[in-house]
PDB file of C-alpha atoms in Angstrom:
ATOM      1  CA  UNK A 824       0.000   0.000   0.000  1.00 46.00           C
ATOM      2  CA  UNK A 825       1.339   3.444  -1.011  1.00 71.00           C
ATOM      3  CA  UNK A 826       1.611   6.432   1.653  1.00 91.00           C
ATOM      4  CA  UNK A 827      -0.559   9.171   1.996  1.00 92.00           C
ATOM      5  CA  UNK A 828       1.655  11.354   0.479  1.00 91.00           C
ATOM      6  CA  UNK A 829       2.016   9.117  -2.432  1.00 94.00           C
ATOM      7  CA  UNK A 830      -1.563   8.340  -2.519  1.00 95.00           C
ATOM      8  CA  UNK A 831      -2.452  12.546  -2.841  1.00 96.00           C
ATOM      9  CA  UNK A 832       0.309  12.820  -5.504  1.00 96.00           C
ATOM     10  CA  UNK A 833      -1.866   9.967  -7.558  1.00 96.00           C
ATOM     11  CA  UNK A 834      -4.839  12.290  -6.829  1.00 96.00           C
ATOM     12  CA  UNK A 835      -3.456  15.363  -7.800  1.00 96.00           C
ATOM     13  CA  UNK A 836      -2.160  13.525 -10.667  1.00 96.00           C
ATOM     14  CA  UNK A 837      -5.718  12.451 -11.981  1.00 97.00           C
ATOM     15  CA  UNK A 838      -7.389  15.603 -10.914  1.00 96.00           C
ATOM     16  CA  UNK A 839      -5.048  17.663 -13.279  1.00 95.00           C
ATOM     17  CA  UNK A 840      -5.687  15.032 -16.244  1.00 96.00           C
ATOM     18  CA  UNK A 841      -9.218  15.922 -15.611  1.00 95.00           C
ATOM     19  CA  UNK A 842     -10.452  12.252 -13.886  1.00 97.00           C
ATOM     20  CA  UNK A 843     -11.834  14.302 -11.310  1.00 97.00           C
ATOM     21  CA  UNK A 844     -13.885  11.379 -10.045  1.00 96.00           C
ATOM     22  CA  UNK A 845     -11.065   9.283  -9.748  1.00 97.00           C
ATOM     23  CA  UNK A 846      -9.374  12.036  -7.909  1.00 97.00           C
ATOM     24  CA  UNK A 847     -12.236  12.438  -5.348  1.00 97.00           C
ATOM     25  CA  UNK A 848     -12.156   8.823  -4.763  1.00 97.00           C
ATOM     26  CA  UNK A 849      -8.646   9.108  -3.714  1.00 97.00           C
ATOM     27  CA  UNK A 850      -9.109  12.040  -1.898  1.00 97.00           C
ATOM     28  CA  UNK A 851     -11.809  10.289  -0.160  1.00 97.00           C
ATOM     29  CA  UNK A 852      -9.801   7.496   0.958  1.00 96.00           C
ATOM     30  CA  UNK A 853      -7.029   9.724   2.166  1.00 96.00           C
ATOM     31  CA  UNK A 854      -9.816  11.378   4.538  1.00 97.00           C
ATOM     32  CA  UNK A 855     -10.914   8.396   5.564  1.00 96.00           C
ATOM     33  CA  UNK A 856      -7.352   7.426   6.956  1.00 95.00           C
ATOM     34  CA  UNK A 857      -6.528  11.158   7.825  1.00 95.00           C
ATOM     35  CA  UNK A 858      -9.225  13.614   8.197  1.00 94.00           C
ATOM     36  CA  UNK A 859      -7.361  16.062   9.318  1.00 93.00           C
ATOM     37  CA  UNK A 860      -5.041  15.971   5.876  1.00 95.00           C
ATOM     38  CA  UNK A 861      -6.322  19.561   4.672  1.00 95.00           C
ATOM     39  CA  UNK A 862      -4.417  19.222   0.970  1.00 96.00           C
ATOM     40  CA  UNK A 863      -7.071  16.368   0.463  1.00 97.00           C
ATOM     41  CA  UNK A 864      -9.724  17.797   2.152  1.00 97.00           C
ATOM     42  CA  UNK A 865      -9.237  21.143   0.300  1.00 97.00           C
ATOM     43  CA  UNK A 866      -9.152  19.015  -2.960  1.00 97.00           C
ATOM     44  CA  UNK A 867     -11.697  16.822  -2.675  1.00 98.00           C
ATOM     45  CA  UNK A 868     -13.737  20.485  -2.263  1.00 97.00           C
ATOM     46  CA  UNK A 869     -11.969  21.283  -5.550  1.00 97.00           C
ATOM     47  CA  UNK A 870     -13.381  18.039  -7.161  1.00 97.00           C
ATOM     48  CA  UNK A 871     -17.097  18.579  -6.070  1.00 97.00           C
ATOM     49  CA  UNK A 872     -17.423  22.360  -7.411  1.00 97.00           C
ATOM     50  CA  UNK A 873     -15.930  21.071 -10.625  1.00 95.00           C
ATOM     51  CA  UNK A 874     -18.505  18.303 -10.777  1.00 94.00           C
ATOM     52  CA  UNK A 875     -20.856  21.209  -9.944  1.00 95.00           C
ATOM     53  CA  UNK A 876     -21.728  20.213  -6.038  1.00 96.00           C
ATOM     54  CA  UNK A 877     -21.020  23.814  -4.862  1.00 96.00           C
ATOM     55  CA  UNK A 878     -22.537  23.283  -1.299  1.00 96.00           C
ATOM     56  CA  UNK A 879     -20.373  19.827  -0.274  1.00 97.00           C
ATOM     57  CA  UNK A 880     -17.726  22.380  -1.990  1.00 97.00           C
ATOM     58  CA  UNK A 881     -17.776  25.228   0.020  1.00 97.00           C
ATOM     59  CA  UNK A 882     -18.353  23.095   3.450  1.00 96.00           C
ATOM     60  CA  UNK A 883     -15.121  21.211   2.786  1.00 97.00           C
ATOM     61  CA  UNK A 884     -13.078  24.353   1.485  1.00 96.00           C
ATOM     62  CA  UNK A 885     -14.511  26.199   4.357  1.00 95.00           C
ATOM     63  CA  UNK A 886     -12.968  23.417   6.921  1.00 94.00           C
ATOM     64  CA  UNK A 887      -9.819  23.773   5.005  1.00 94.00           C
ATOM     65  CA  UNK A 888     -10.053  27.440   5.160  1.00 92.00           C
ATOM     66  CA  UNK A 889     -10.773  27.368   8.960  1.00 91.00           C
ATOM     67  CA  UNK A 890      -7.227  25.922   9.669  1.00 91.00           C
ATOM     68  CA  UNK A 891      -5.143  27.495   6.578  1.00 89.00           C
ATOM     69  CA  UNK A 892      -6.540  30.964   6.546  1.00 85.00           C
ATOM     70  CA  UNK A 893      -3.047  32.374   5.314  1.00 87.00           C
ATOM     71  CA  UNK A 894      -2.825  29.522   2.297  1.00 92.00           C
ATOM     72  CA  UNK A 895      -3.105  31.865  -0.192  1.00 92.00           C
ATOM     73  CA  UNK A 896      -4.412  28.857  -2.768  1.00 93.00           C
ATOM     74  CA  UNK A 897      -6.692  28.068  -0.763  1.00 95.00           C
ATOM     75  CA  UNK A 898      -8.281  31.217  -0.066  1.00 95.00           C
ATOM     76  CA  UNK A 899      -8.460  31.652  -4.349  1.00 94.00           C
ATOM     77  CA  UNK A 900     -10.090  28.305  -5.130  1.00 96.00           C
ATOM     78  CA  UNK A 901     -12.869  29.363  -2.182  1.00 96.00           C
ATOM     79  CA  UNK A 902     -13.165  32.621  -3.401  1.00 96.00           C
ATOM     80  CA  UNK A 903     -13.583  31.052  -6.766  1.00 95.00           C
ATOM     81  CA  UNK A 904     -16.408  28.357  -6.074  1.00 97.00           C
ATOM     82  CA  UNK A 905     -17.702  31.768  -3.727  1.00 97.00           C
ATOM     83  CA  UNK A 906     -18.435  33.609  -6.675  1.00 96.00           C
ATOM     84  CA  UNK A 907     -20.476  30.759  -8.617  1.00 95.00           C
ATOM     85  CA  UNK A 908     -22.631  30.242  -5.820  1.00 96.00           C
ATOM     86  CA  UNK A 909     -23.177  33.339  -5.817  1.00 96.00           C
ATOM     87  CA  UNK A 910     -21.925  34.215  -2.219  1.00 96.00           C
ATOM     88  CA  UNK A 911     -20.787  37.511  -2.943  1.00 97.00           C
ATOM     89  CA  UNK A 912     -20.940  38.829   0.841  1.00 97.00           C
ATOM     90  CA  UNK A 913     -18.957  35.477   2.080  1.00 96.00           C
ATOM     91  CA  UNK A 914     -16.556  36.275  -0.928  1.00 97.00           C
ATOM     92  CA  UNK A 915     -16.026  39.795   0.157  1.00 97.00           C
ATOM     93  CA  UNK A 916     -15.154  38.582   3.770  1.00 96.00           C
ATOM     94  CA  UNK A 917     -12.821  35.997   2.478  1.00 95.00           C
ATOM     95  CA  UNK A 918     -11.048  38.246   0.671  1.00 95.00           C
ATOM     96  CA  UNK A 919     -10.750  41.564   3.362  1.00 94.00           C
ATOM     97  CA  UNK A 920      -9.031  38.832   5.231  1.00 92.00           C
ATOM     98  CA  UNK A 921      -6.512  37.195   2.643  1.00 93.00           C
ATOM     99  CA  UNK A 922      -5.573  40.106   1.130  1.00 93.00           C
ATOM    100  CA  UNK A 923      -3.127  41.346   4.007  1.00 93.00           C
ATOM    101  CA  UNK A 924      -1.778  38.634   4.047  1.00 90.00           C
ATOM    102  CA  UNK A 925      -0.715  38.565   0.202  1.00 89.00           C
ATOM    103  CA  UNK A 926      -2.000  42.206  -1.281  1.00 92.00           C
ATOM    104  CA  UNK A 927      -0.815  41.708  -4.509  1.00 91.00           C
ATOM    105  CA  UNK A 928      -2.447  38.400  -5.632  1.00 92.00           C
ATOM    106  CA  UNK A 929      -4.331  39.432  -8.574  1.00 93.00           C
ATOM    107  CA  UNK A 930      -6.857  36.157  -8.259  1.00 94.00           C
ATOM    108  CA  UNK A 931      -7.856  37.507  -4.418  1.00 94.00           C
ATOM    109  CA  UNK A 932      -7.819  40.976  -5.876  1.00 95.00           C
ATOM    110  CA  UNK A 933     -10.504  40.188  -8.837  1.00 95.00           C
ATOM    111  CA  UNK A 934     -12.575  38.414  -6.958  1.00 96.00           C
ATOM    112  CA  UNK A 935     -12.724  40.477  -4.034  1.00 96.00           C
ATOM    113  CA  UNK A 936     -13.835  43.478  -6.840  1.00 97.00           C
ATOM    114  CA  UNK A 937     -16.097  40.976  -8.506  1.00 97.00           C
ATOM    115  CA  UNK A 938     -18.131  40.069  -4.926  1.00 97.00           C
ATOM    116  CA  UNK A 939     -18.413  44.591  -4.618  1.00 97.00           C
ATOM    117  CA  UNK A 940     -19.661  44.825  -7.804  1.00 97.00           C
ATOM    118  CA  UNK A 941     -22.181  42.272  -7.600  1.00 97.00           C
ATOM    119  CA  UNK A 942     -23.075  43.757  -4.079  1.00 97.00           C
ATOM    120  CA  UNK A 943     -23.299  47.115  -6.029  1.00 97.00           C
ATOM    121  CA  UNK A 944     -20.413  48.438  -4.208  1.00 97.00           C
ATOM    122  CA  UNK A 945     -18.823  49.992  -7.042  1.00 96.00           C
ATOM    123  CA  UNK A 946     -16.247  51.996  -5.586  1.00 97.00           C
ATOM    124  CA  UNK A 947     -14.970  49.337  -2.979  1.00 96.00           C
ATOM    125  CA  UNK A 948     -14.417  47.286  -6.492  1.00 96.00           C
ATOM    126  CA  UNK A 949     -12.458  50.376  -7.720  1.00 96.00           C
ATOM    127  CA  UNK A 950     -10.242  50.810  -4.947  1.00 93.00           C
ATOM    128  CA  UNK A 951      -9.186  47.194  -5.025  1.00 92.00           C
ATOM    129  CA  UNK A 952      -8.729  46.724  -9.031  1.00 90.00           C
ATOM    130  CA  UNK A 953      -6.667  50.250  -8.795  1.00 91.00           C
ATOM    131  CA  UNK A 954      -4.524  49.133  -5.582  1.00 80.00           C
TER     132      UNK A 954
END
């Protein structure tokens, strides 16, 4: 049997080849062993909003979130799957607190803009896209 590390490479492997349901199943089983293994739980979150399951998305990218605040990949992929679901106050949040801790990341930037704008707060979006 492979390690866990092993096992989340194979994962990450088939996720970026696009077999994101063979990815999740890995992910899954890497939970199962570890739940506390926040790559996998972060990425298994990834895996549901691409097959479109925004709510089991943002619950496990929110748990990741919770213990990572400061991973700044983290933070964008949630920010991301945010946006779809159309969470634009939760978005805005997210991203008031990531951004000190990276203020340039053009991904956390955007998307912080893009949650003001669809709250109608035009010139918070301004402020941040002009930064």
């Amino acid at each position: 049997m492979r390690n866990e590390a092993q096992i989340l490479d194979r994962a990450l492997s088939l996720h970026n080849m696009g077999d994101i349901a063979g990815a999740a199943k890995l992910y899954e089983r890497i939970i199962k062993k570890n739940p506390h293994n926040l790559q996998a739980v972060h990425f298994l979150g990834v895996a549901e909003a691409a097959s479109g399951n925004l709510a089991r998305a943002k619950l496990l990218m929110k748990q990741s979130i919770e213990v990572a605040s400061t991973n700044l990949d983290f933070s964008a992929n949630y920010a991301a799957v945010l946006h779809r679901a159309g969470e634009h106050d939760e978005l805005v949040h997210l991203c008031r607190h990531a951004l000190p801790f990276a203020p340039a990341s053009l991904a956390l930037l955007h998307a912080g803009a893009a949650g003001h704008l669809a709250l109608g707060q035009f010139q918070e979006a301004v402020e941040l896209l002009t930064r």
